[in-house]
Amino acid sequence: MDKFQTFTGIVAPLDRANIDTDAIIPKQFLKSIHRTGFGPYLFDEWRYLDHGEPGQDCSDRPLNQDFVLNQERYRNASILLTRENFGCGSSREHAPWALLDFGIKTIIAESFADIFYNNCFKNGILPIALPSEKVESLIEKTKLNIGFSLKVELDKQILIDSNETVIPFDIESFRKDALLNGLDEIGLTLSRVEEIKSFEIDHLKKYPWIFKS
Amino acid sequence: MIGKTLFDKLWDSHLVRENEDGTSLLYIDRHLIHEVTSPQAFEGMRLANRSLWRTEANVAVPDHNIPTKDREKGIEDPISKLQVDTLDANCDSFKIKEFKMSNPNQGIVHVIGPEQGLTLPGMTIVCGDSHTSTHGALGALAFGIGTSEVEHVLSTQCLIQQKTKNMLIKVNGELKQGITAKDLILYIIGKIGTAGGTGYAIEFGGDAIKSLSMEGRMTVCNMTIEAGARAGLIAVDQKTLDYVKDKPFSPKGALWTEACEYWETLQSDENAVFDKIIEFNADKINPMVTWGTSPELVTDVENEIPFSSNDKFQLALNYMGLEMGMPIKNILLDKIFIGSCTNSRIEDLREAAKIVDGKKVSDSIKLAMVVPGSGPVKLQAEQEGLDKIFINAGFEWRDPGCSMCLAMNADRLEAGERCASTSNRNFEGRQGQGGRTHLVSPAMAAAAAIKGYFVNVTNADWGN
């Protein structure tokens, strides 16, 4: 995983609560056996007026002009701004894969669903939870100012707008470190091989039936 | 000494180490695998040149893409076929036990785990599927994970986790006659909301939960994720042990006795401390019907769609083609789906069959289908003659799989079609682009098939 770097990006407001992972990437695209190539199908049912199929060339599909990411001012957004419980529903990691493939590196929301939140960190996406009044005010700003951007500084845990307004955010230290260092979690766990093996031997003695099937 | 919750006990017994940063390394006993969320994990493992940690911990089954009819013809959609073939090839190459499409025990992963005795009390169980919470009904700590974590478990038999908080949802009293586990969990989600359980593992307790069958408990734990909690839990009791006994892969003989001694300790201690406790009275619950595009947008069949100035209500109603104030009983349906990891077990099919017995599906219904959760469920139902009851009434009797719960195979809603479904999600497009889903119990779906609209199955004269 690449290290998370400080960046400045356009913010796109998706002013809606409870956006589920079925909406982020519909089921037909889950048939792929690869991790990449989901970007064109991100929010497929909201973004296009026709029905999309995996592998389809999206360049001449009819666009839903009302959908935020189709509007010229938000097309190059790398920060998604949304409401509560973003990413609820299915555990499909295809959702963060699609967001990343589209170019989204940070998601700001009032809150996130647990599995999606966790999946973001495995893919170098930073999900930031902010209080609803902060989200409300940011949504206002994106609507009033074309090209409204934020600088995301993870090491300092702050967002900065072009007026130098600073918005601090919370993040657990282990998650922050994982993103900043592009941590290989599996590699980290495998550095504990002896500990896992010794746990396993003890576990087998206590609960031998687990190992019988 | 402070008592432990059931969740604490399960957590502690699988703790390999606690890290200084607040995370823990948790040992995983059972890893269930299906075709949709695993190919990239196997590929990742190969690319990193890592090997499978413990082969026997893994069990696989294709379920999402599987056709529910004319199965002998194979999978028509080449992309679906490639995904299932990839699972078969990965399992063959890593020697993982797999219930292939042609296996008589194939079925939905969350149905076959408990049915085969692969899900046991006290285990940690994960799967790249959010409805893994189902297995918590047996007193196991079970939760859904993403594909990166699937790879992590394949390679290390562990996961780096942060302990969630403890919530107890206590349902006191008795459910009224005809009220099912599905009505109960929809009612709870309606009260606490789809994010009400975020950050928690939810243990369900109280007399109404204890009275539920194991199938009913699985329905409740299955939909815990629709309340935002990754894991649902129910304490082990005699019903749990009776259910697990003599399953193909459950322990036998002396090992059974030893296991039971341990499993009987799997309840929260009397003095356990929960971070949050919510209580409900079971006798307040009526048959429930969702009317929106989130499981929390739900009401009792006798009610009208509520009035609200909340934006999310209007957005949902626009999609659903409904209006505030409309009685639930006035909603006309096009299709009926009885199936999914929520409600496709034998008891669910019996409940539905009891309703349709001797009746006919309404002419206004385009398609009514029953999709059993597994091969053994289908066989059992056929031995009891349930298939005949459904077929005589005009239902299609299909082969097991996830089917129209998420419409990855050929079973789906067309745009604008309205379905009474026993599944778990009424999200936009879930059952097919533009499709409209109303989540209900098997009995309610069955009665809706007969009438063409929703009725209250607990009224003796619903059929008139």
XYZ file of C-alpha atoms in Angstrom:
677
model
C 0.000 0.000 0.000
C 1.264 3.484 -0.896
C 2.053 5.892 1.921
C -0.627 8.500 2.525
C 0.777 11.887 1.480
C -0.457 15.373 2.251
C -2.552 16.594 -0.688
C -5.011 19.289 -1.681
C -8.156 18.205 -3.474
C -11.547 19.354 -4.722
C -14.406 18.468 -2.396
C -17.615 16.960 -3.830
C -20.728 17.021 -1.602
C -22.936 13.938 -1.655
C -25.670 15.331 0.546
C -27.377 12.153 1.612
C -27.430 9.852 4.686
C -27.024 6.058 4.857
C -25.276 5.609 1.516
C -24.803 1.849 1.267
C -22.088 -0.117 -0.515
C -24.670 -1.449 -3.001
C -25.048 2.165 -4.175
C -21.285 2.743 -4.190
C -20.704 -0.275 -6.438
C -23.702 -2.339 -7.621
C -23.628 -6.119 -7.496
C -23.019 -6.931 -11.162
C -19.528 -5.408 -10.914
C -18.631 -7.713 -8.015
C -18.261 -10.547 -10.475
C -14.774 -9.309 -11.357
C -11.911 -11.339 -9.962
C -9.590 -8.301 -9.961
C -8.982 -5.416 -7.557
C -8.853 -2.655 -10.153
C -11.022 -1.196 -12.877
C -14.073 -0.353 -10.740
C -13.754 3.464 -11.038
C -15.970 3.905 -14.126
C -18.776 2.038 -12.313
C -18.597 3.962 -9.038
C -22.181 4.914 -8.051
C -23.245 3.363 -11.351
C -27.023 3.519 -10.832
C -26.898 7.185 -9.827
C -24.260 8.244 -12.276
C -25.689 6.858 -15.528
C -29.187 6.769 -16.970
C -28.828 3.278 -18.446
C -28.029 -0.080 -16.897
C -24.317 -0.818 -16.621
C -22.641 -4.160 -17.075
C -19.117 -5.199 -16.108
C -16.528 -4.575 -18.786
C -18.747 -2.028 -20.542
C -17.113 1.050 -22.052
C -18.640 3.909 -20.065
C -17.399 6.754 -22.287
C -20.595 6.996 -24.329
C -23.128 6.003 -21.691
C -25.845 8.598 -20.966
C -24.927 10.536 -17.816
C -27.302 11.641 -15.092
C -26.380 15.338 -15.147
C -27.946 15.859 -11.721
C -25.510 13.515 -10.047
C -22.824 15.453 -8.238
C -19.766 13.682 -9.680
C -21.035 14.368 -13.212
C -21.042 18.109 -12.692
C -18.032 19.791 -14.266
C -16.984 21.479 -11.005
C -16.753 18.153 -9.149
C -15.439 15.821 -11.858
C -11.907 15.897 -10.552
C -12.846 15.668 -6.889
C -10.565 13.635 -4.655
C -12.457 14.320 -1.420
C -16.012 13.096 -0.929
C -18.163 14.892 1.637
C -21.264 13.168 2.926
C -23.653 12.517 5.802
C -24.103 9.851 8.473
C -23.524 6.085 8.236
C -21.630 6.172 4.941
C -20.747 2.718 3.594
C -23.411 0.741 5.427
C -24.534 -2.698 4.285
C -22.442 -5.223 2.399
C -18.791 -5.803 3.373
C -17.660 -5.619 -0.278
C -14.179 -4.112 -0.443
C -15.040 -3.329 -4.061
C -16.576 -0.132 -2.598
C -13.267 1.412 -1.469
C -11.597 -0.066 -4.582
C -14.100 1.808 -6.772
C -13.699 5.058 -4.827
C -9.907 4.830 -5.024
C -9.976 3.949 -8.707
C -12.122 7.025 -9.344
C -9.570 9.160 -7.502
C -11.163 9.608 -4.063
C -8.450 9.659 -1.394
C -10.378 11.052 1.562
C -14.011 10.751 2.627
C -15.457 13.186 5.128
C -18.726 12.071 6.726
C -20.750 12.533 9.887
C -20.161 8.844 10.581
C -19.175 5.597 8.866
C -20.327 1.996 8.982
C -17.759 -0.212 10.748
C -16.761 -2.661 7.996
C -16.464 0.015 5.317
C -14.451 2.260 7.653
C -12.023 -0.566 8.280
C -11.808 -1.470 4.581
C -10.805 2.108 3.684
C -7.606 1.884 5.718
C -6.588 -1.331 3.962
C -6.559 0.620 0.726
C -4.933 3.893 1.671
C -8.171 5.888 1.857
C -8.563 8.228 4.821
C -12.116 8.352 6.229
C -12.661 11.368 8.482
C -15.643 11.649 10.815
C -16.670 15.225 11.651
C -19.558 16.570 13.733
C -22.694 17.288 11.712
C -22.423 21.081 12.051
C -18.918 20.952 10.536
C -20.166 18.773 7.680
C -23.105 21.130 7.164
C -20.820 24.128 6.947
C -18.467 22.375 4.531
C -21.381 21.375 2.313
C -22.448 25.043 2.208
C -18.933 26.067 1.227
C -18.674 23.529 -1.591
C -21.954 24.781 -3.010
C -21.033 28.480 -2.775
C -17.451 28.227 -4.037
C -16.664 26.547 -7.323
C -13.452 24.579 -6.940
C -13.672 24.511 -3.140
C -10.689 22.485 -1.996
C -9.198 21.210 1.222
C -5.650 20.373 2.105
C -5.511 17.096 4.026
C -2.618 16.864 6.468
C -2.874 13.514 8.175
C 0.296 13.842 10.232
C -1.097 16.981 11.901
C -4.687 15.667 11.778
C -6.019 18.813 10.147
C -7.944 19.980 7.104
C -7.175 23.456 5.771
C -9.246 25.442 3.272
C -7.992 28.226 0.971
C -8.828 30.841 3.633
C -6.472 29.066 5.996
C -9.387 27.896 8.127
C -8.194 24.854 10.024
C -10.466 21.923 10.901
C -8.902 19.370 13.249
C -10.025 15.741 13.166
C -9.585 12.661 15.340
C -8.107 9.374 14.264
C -6.772 6.432 16.248
C -3.000 6.418 16.316
C -2.600 2.893 14.913
C -4.764 3.751 11.925
C -2.882 6.979 11.323
C 0.466 5.186 11.470
C -0.747 2.472 9.108
C -1.719 5.049 6.482
C 1.325 7.271 6.893
C 3.699 4.322 6.628
C 1.735 2.371 4.012
C 1.864 -0.507 6.442
C 1.744 -4.119 5.281
C -0.541 -5.494 7.995
C -0.127 -9.118 6.992
C 3.641 -8.712 7.089
C 3.304 -7.200 10.553
C 1.238 -10.140 11.794
C 3.677 -12.580 10.232
C 6.437 -11.017 12.307
C 4.594 -12.650 15.237
C 4.684 -16.169 13.821
C 6.136 -17.735 16.964
C 3.550 -16.096 19.197
C 0.712 -17.255 16.956
C 2.081 -20.792 16.837
C 2.421 -21.005 20.575
C -1.106 -19.610 21.037
C -2.395 -22.180 18.563
C -0.833 -25.102 20.440
C -2.404 -23.948 23.688
C -5.746 -23.290 21.969
C -5.706 -26.808 20.535
C -5.244 -28.275 23.995
C -8.118 -26.276 25.449
C -10.564 -26.638 22.566
C -9.495 -29.737 20.596
C -12.848 -30.078 18.783
C -12.188 -26.894 16.812
C -9.380 -28.632 14.954
C -11.253 -31.828 14.149
C -13.239 -30.911 11.054
C -14.484 -9.400 40.433
C -16.318 -7.746 37.568
C -18.210 -10.264 35.476
C -17.590 -10.786 31.794
C -20.041 -10.487 28.947
C -20.320 -13.319 26.457
C -18.480 -11.116 23.973
C -15.654 -10.522 26.499
C -15.303 -14.261 27.061
C -15.122 -15.038 23.353
C -12.722 -12.187 22.755
C -10.411 -13.122 25.633
C -10.226 -16.785 24.651
C -8.940 -15.818 21.188
C -6.532 -13.086 22.149
C -3.049 -13.852 20.842
C -1.644 -10.535 22.034
C -2.625 -7.014 22.932
C -0.572 -4.352 21.202
C 0.493 -1.092 22.820
C -1.476 0.919 20.276
C -4.815 -0.436 21.510
C -5.246 -3.095 18.842
C -5.259 -6.826 19.442
C -4.245 -9.857 17.478
C -7.245 -12.168 17.454
C -7.104 -15.847 16.517
C -9.725 -17.046 14.023
C -11.061 -20.592 14.358
C -13.235 -20.805 11.269
C -12.990 -18.991 7.956
C -15.908 -19.305 5.560
C -15.258 -18.434 1.943
C -17.493 -17.684 -1.054
C -16.738 -16.815 -4.648
C -17.322 -13.038 -4.627
C -14.946 -11.707 -1.968
C -12.139 -14.264 -2.144
C -10.447 -14.253 -5.608
C -8.424 -11.094 -4.932
C -7.363 -12.484 -1.545
C -6.019 -15.707 -3.046
C -4.308 -13.664 -5.758
C -2.742 -11.390 -3.125
C -1.482 -14.372 -1.192
C 0.126 -15.794 -4.322
C 1.685 -12.472 -5.325
C 3.225 -12.083 -1.870
C 4.416 -15.677 -1.981
C 2.642 -16.545 1.255
C 1.111 -19.855 2.167
C -2.186 -20.866 3.737
C -1.831 -20.952 7.536
C -4.225 -23.735 8.530
C -6.064 -25.492 5.710
C -8.773 -27.149 7.851
C -9.932 -23.810 9.255
C -11.257 -22.867 5.822
C -14.477 -24.008 4.212
C -15.785 -22.661 0.914
C -19.034 -22.658 -1.013
C -20.204 -20.779 -4.105
C -23.596 -19.169 -3.435
C -23.970 -15.604 -4.766
C -23.703 -16.327 -8.518
C -25.308 -19.738 -8.536
C -28.335 -20.330 -10.798
C -31.459 -21.508 -8.978
C -32.883 -23.417 -11.922
C -31.639 -25.591 -14.789
C -28.440 -26.017 -12.844
C -27.413 -28.992 -14.941
C -26.866 -26.558 -17.815
C -24.151 -24.821 -15.792
C -23.757 -21.068 -15.303
C -24.812 -19.147 -18.387
C -23.218 -15.779 -17.576
C -19.512 -16.165 -18.470
C -18.362 -13.626 -15.857
C -20.289 -15.386 -13.074
C -18.953 -18.706 -14.300
C -15.374 -17.445 -14.212
C -15.834 -16.310 -10.613
C -17.185 -19.686 -9.508
C -14.512 -21.533 -11.531
C -11.886 -19.356 -9.842
C -13.171 -20.366 -6.398
C -13.096 -24.030 -7.419
C -9.539 -23.687 -8.740
C -8.326 -21.829 -5.637
C -9.874 -24.403 -3.308
C -8.438 -27.276 -5.346
C -4.995 -25.762 -5.391
C -4.959 -24.954 -1.638
C -6.814 -28.194 -0.765
C -9.613 -26.263 0.948
C -12.822 -28.125 1.675
C -15.454 -26.831 -0.746
C -19.126 -27.627 -1.274
C -19.133 -27.187 -5.045
C -22.255 -26.291 -7.017
C -22.917 -29.947 -7.787
C -22.533 -31.032 -4.138
C -25.880 -32.001 -2.518
C -24.857 -30.002 0.578
C -24.188 -26.771 -1.340
C -26.112 -23.749 -0.119
C -25.864 -20.224 1.232
C -22.681 -19.959 3.288
C -24.551 -18.753 6.395
C -27.022 -21.597 6.148
C -24.552 -24.420 5.628
C -22.103 -23.365 8.378
C -24.504 -24.143 11.234
C -26.220 -26.939 9.305
C -22.980 -28.866 8.784
C -21.669 -28.287 12.312
C -18.844 -26.156 10.890
C -20.146 -23.317 13.050
C -19.710 -24.251 16.698
C -20.339 -22.325 19.922
C -17.305 -20.516 21.306
C -15.594 -20.150 17.933
C -14.378 -17.029 16.230
C -15.809 -17.124 12.718
C -15.182 -14.710 9.877
C -16.211 -14.512 6.238
C -15.942 -11.890 3.533
C -19.639 -11.229 3.935
C -21.442 -8.867 6.279
C -24.122 -11.429 7.182
C -21.533 -13.541 8.982
C -23.192 -12.089 12.087
C -25.728 -14.934 11.605
C -23.418 -17.455 13.296
C -23.526 -15.504 16.561
C -26.858 -17.226 17.184
C -24.835 -20.266 18.270
C -22.770 -18.349 20.816
C -19.859 -17.784 18.428
C -18.097 -14.481 17.799
C -18.775 -14.043 14.095
C -18.378 -10.991 11.900
C -17.978 -9.918 8.299
C -14.667 -8.739 6.870
C -13.362 -7.240 3.631
C -11.159 -8.987 1.093
C -7.894 -7.634 2.564
C -8.827 -9.272 5.840
C -9.800 -12.471 4.027
C -6.211 -12.549 2.780
C -4.964 -11.764 6.295
C -6.834 -14.746 7.755
C -5.760 -17.086 4.951
C -2.116 -16.154 5.563
C -2.001 -15.799 9.356
C -5.167 -17.306 10.932
C -5.394 -13.976 12.770
C -6.819 -10.493 12.409
C -5.678 -7.188 13.862
C -8.770 -5.891 15.585
C -9.870 -3.206 17.950
C -12.317 -4.433 20.549
C -15.807 -3.080 20.066
C -18.129 -2.069 22.893
C -20.746 -4.302 24.506
C -24.460 -3.740 23.979
C -27.285 -5.816 25.410
C -30.666 -5.759 23.729
C -33.119 -7.395 26.057
C -36.518 -8.368 24.716
C -38.823 -9.059 27.631
C -42.064 -10.997 27.653
C -43.542 -13.168 24.946
C -44.061 -12.549 21.264
C -47.721 -12.618 20.285
C -49.045 -15.598 18.365
C -47.815 -15.524 14.748
C -45.068 -12.944 15.344
C -41.698 -14.165 14.096
C -38.006 -13.502 14.658
C -38.053 -11.412 11.466
C -40.729 -9.089 12.832
C -38.738 -8.833 16.047
C -35.448 -7.823 14.404
C -37.161 -5.418 11.972
C -38.898 -3.821 14.959
C -35.553 -3.437 16.787
C -33.872 -1.909 13.712
C -36.818 0.471 13.354
C -36.247 1.599 16.946
C -32.451 1.894 17.108
C -31.789 2.753 13.457
C -29.357 1.334 10.900
C -26.416 2.905 12.724
C -27.741 2.202 16.229
C -25.294 -0.636 16.778
C -22.230 0.896 15.084
C -19.148 0.294 17.231
C -20.816 -2.441 19.282
C -21.202 -6.193 19.435
C -24.855 -6.748 20.315
C -25.927 -9.561 22.592
C -29.631 -10.380 22.402
C -31.228 -11.623 25.612
C -34.497 -11.753 27.484
C -37.343 -14.250 27.502
C -38.483 -13.525 23.948
C -35.014 -14.333 22.592
C -34.698 -17.468 24.730
C -38.030 -18.674 23.365
C -36.873 -18.423 19.753
C -35.832 -21.547 17.860
C -32.242 -21.709 16.581
C -33.496 -20.736 13.127
C -35.218 -17.695 14.629
C -32.079 -16.746 16.524
C -30.096 -16.935 13.281
C -32.591 -14.560 11.646
C -32.099 -12.061 14.489
C -28.289 -12.259 14.466
C -28.224 -12.195 10.652
C -29.801 -8.746 10.581
C -27.673 -7.335 13.407
C -25.491 -5.830 10.671
C -28.558 -3.923 9.409
C -28.504 -2.207 12.815
C -24.838 -1.327 12.244
C -23.242 -3.936 14.540
C -20.755 -6.325 12.952
C -21.509 -9.079 15.454
C -24.727 -10.317 17.059
C -24.630 -12.836 19.897
C -26.998 -15.126 21.750
C -25.999 -17.115 24.831
C -25.641 -20.885 24.612
C -28.488 -22.890 26.149
C -29.895 -26.399 25.802
C -31.484 -25.483 22.456
C -28.058 -24.566 21.092
C -26.548 -27.867 22.196
C -29.501 -29.870 20.847
C -29.118 -28.092 17.507
C -25.367 -28.708 17.216
C -25.503 -32.352 18.299
C -24.936 -34.938 15.552
C -24.279 -32.429 12.804
C -21.836 -33.854 10.213
C -18.819 -31.906 11.524
C -19.753 -31.399 15.177
C -17.648 -33.228 17.780
C -18.700 -36.742 18.750
C -18.236 -39.064 21.748
C -15.921 -37.936 24.536
C -15.038 -34.780 22.611
C -18.739 -33.855 22.474
C -19.021 -34.139 26.260
C -15.885 -32.096 26.771
C -17.070 -29.435 24.330
C -20.505 -29.190 25.976
C -18.922 -28.595 29.374
C -17.176 -25.569 27.937
C -20.075 -24.364 25.787
C -22.374 -24.316 28.821
C -20.222 -21.487 30.236
C -20.904 -19.284 27.226
C -23.292 -16.765 28.730
C -22.721 -13.282 30.094
C -22.039 -13.356 33.829
C -24.787 -12.070 36.138
C -22.661 -9.064 37.092
C -21.285 -8.387 33.600
C -21.152 -4.733 32.639
C -22.509 -3.612 29.268
C -21.688 -0.232 27.753
C -25.310 0.086 26.710
C -28.522 -1.781 27.515
C -31.753 -1.336 25.585
C -34.975 -3.103 26.567
C -38.064 -3.843 24.524
C -41.374 -5.502 25.289
C -42.132 -8.386 22.951
C -45.906 -7.993 23.199
C -45.717 -4.593 21.467
C -44.569 -6.175 18.214
C -46.856 -6.773 15.216
C -46.017 -8.060 11.710
C -43.530 -5.586 10.249
C -43.130 -4.284 6.681
C -40.391 -1.962 5.417
C -41.644 0.835 3.190
C -38.375 2.665 2.376
C -34.842 2.040 1.127
C -33.181 1.313 4.461
C -34.238 -1.434 6.892
C -34.903 1.233 9.559
C -37.755 2.627 7.447
C -40.216 0.067 8.716
C -43.624 -0.020 10.316
C -46.319 -2.362 11.475
C -48.634 -3.768 8.784
C -51.644 -2.110 10.409
C -50.055 1.350 10.069
C -49.711 3.971 7.386
C -46.406 5.213 5.989
C -45.432 7.866 8.531
C -45.401 11.609 7.833
C -42.029 13.269 8.258
C -40.160 16.360 7.125
C -36.916 14.379 7.157
C -35.286 14.492 3.700
C -34.388 10.838 3.802
C -38.067 9.853 4.077
C -39.007 11.746 0.919
C -35.978 10.473 -0.994
C -36.890 6.899 -0.083
C -40.566 7.366 -0.981
C -39.676 8.864 -4.352
C -37.669 5.742 -5.158
C -40.342 3.428 -3.785
C -43.173 5.177 -5.633
C -45.157 5.583 -2.404
C -46.595 8.445 -0.387
C -46.744 9.443 3.243
C -49.998 8.442 4.893
C -50.601 5.498 2.578
C -51.784 2.369 4.438
C -49.256 -0.505 4.214
C -52.140 -2.807 3.261
C -52.736 -0.762 0.094
C -49.305 -1.597 -1.349
C -49.713 -3.821 -4.430
C -46.964 -6.308 -5.215
C -45.484 -7.797 -8.397
C -43.114 -10.466 -7.126
C -42.570 -12.573 -4.018
C -39.180 -13.853 -2.867
C -38.895 -16.366 -0.029
C -35.241 -17.131 0.596
C -31.837 -15.598 1.580
C -29.490 -16.184 4.535
C -32.086 -14.409 6.688
C -35.093 -16.642 6.020
C -34.471 -19.771 3.945
C -34.183 -22.431 6.651
C -36.635 -25.270 7.133
C -38.675 -23.458 9.768
C -39.054 -20.442 7.477
C -40.323 -22.669 4.678
C -42.740 -24.429 7.048
C -44.170 -21.096 8.195
C -44.684 -19.960 4.628
C -46.124 -23.307 3.512
C -48.655 -23.236 6.350
C -49.971 -19.956 4.978
C -50.202 -20.983 1.330
C -51.486 -24.529 1.883
C -54.552 -25.090 -0.313
C -54.520 -21.530 -1.668
C -53.425 -19.975 -4.954
C -50.988 -17.189 -5.713
C -52.908 -14.079 -6.825
C -53.195 -13.496 -10.580
C -51.671 -10.078 -10.061
C -48.359 -11.606 -8.935
C -45.922 -12.063 -11.849
C -43.565 -14.394 -10.030
C -43.531 -16.020 -6.601
C -40.448 -18.053 -5.801
C -39.087 -20.116 -2.943
C -35.328 -20.569 -2.813
C -34.284 -22.970 -0.047
C -31.085 -22.038 1.781
C -29.244 -25.280 1.094
C -29.459 -28.723 -0.452
C -30.368 -30.359 2.879
C -33.077 -27.720 3.549
C -34.530 -28.416 0.111
C -34.470 -32.168 0.656
C -36.051 -31.882 4.097
C -38.795 -29.638 2.722
C -39.495 -32.123 -0.065
C -39.672 -34.982 2.422
C -42.281 -32.980 4.331
C -44.194 -32.247 1.107
C -43.665 -28.496 1.344
C -42.512 -28.303 -2.272
C -45.900 -29.661 -3.407
C -47.735 -27.089 -1.318
C -45.741 -24.262 -2.897
C -45.901 -25.613 -6.438
C -49.658 -26.310 -6.224
C -50.194 -22.753 -5.053
C -48.268 -21.390 -8.040
C -44.847 -20.749 -6.523
C -41.625 -21.706 -8.298
C -39.553 -24.157 -6.277
C -35.871 -23.429 -6.920
C -32.382 -24.691 -6.112
C -30.373 -23.180 -3.220
C -28.391 -19.938 -3.410
C -28.431 -16.236 -2.539
C -30.645 -15.595 -5.559
C -32.830 -12.483 -5.567
C -31.582 -11.215 -2.211
C -28.897 -9.401 -4.190
C -29.616 -10.451 -7.765
C -26.101 -11.437 -8.795
C -27.513 -14.407 -10.655
C -30.404 -14.315 -13.139
C -33.084 -13.842 -10.429
C -33.922 -10.157 -10.210
C -36.521 -7.416 -10.224
C -37.057 -5.275 -13.296
C -37.217 -1.503 -12.918
C -40.357 -0.435 -11.057
C -41.290 -3.941 -9.911
C -42.326 -4.262 -6.286
C -41.394 -7.304 -4.243
C -42.302 -8.726 -0.839
C -39.012 -10.288 0.168
C -37.828 -12.283 3.167
C -34.265 -11.023 2.612
C -32.342 -8.417 4.603
C -31.789 -5.286 2.512
C -34.242 -2.958 0.815
C -31.521 -0.678 -0.566
C -32.051 1.028 -3.926
C -31.340 -1.444 -6.705
C -30.487 -4.267 -4.319
C -32.804 -6.797 -5.986
C -32.327 -5.335 -9.459
C -31.892 -1.804 -10.790
C -35.031 0.219 -10.126
C -36.602 -2.661 -8.166
C -38.581 -1.912 -4.999
C -38.178 -4.170 -1.984
C -40.377 -4.606 1.081
C -38.759 -6.727 3.788
C -41.108 -9.052 5.660
C -41.265 -12.436 7.390
C -41.843 -15.655 5.409
C -45.452 -15.841 6.596
C -46.106 -12.244 5.553
C -44.490 -12.800 2.140
C -46.541 -15.960 1.639
C -49.803 -14.209 2.497
C -48.881 -11.287 0.243
C -48.422 -13.792 -2.600
C -51.949 -15.109 -2.081
C -53.612 -11.700 -1.844
C -51.354 -9.607 -4.110
C -51.000 -7.023 -1.320
C -49.959 -6.984 2.336
C -52.294 -8.432 4.956
C -51.884 -9.048 8.665
C -51.239 -12.791 8.909
C -51.997 -12.744 12.618
C -55.652 -11.962 11.855
C -57.406 -15.306 11.533
C -59.520 -14.050 8.617
C -56.662 -12.560 6.555
C -57.511 -14.870 3.655
C -61.085 -13.594 3.263
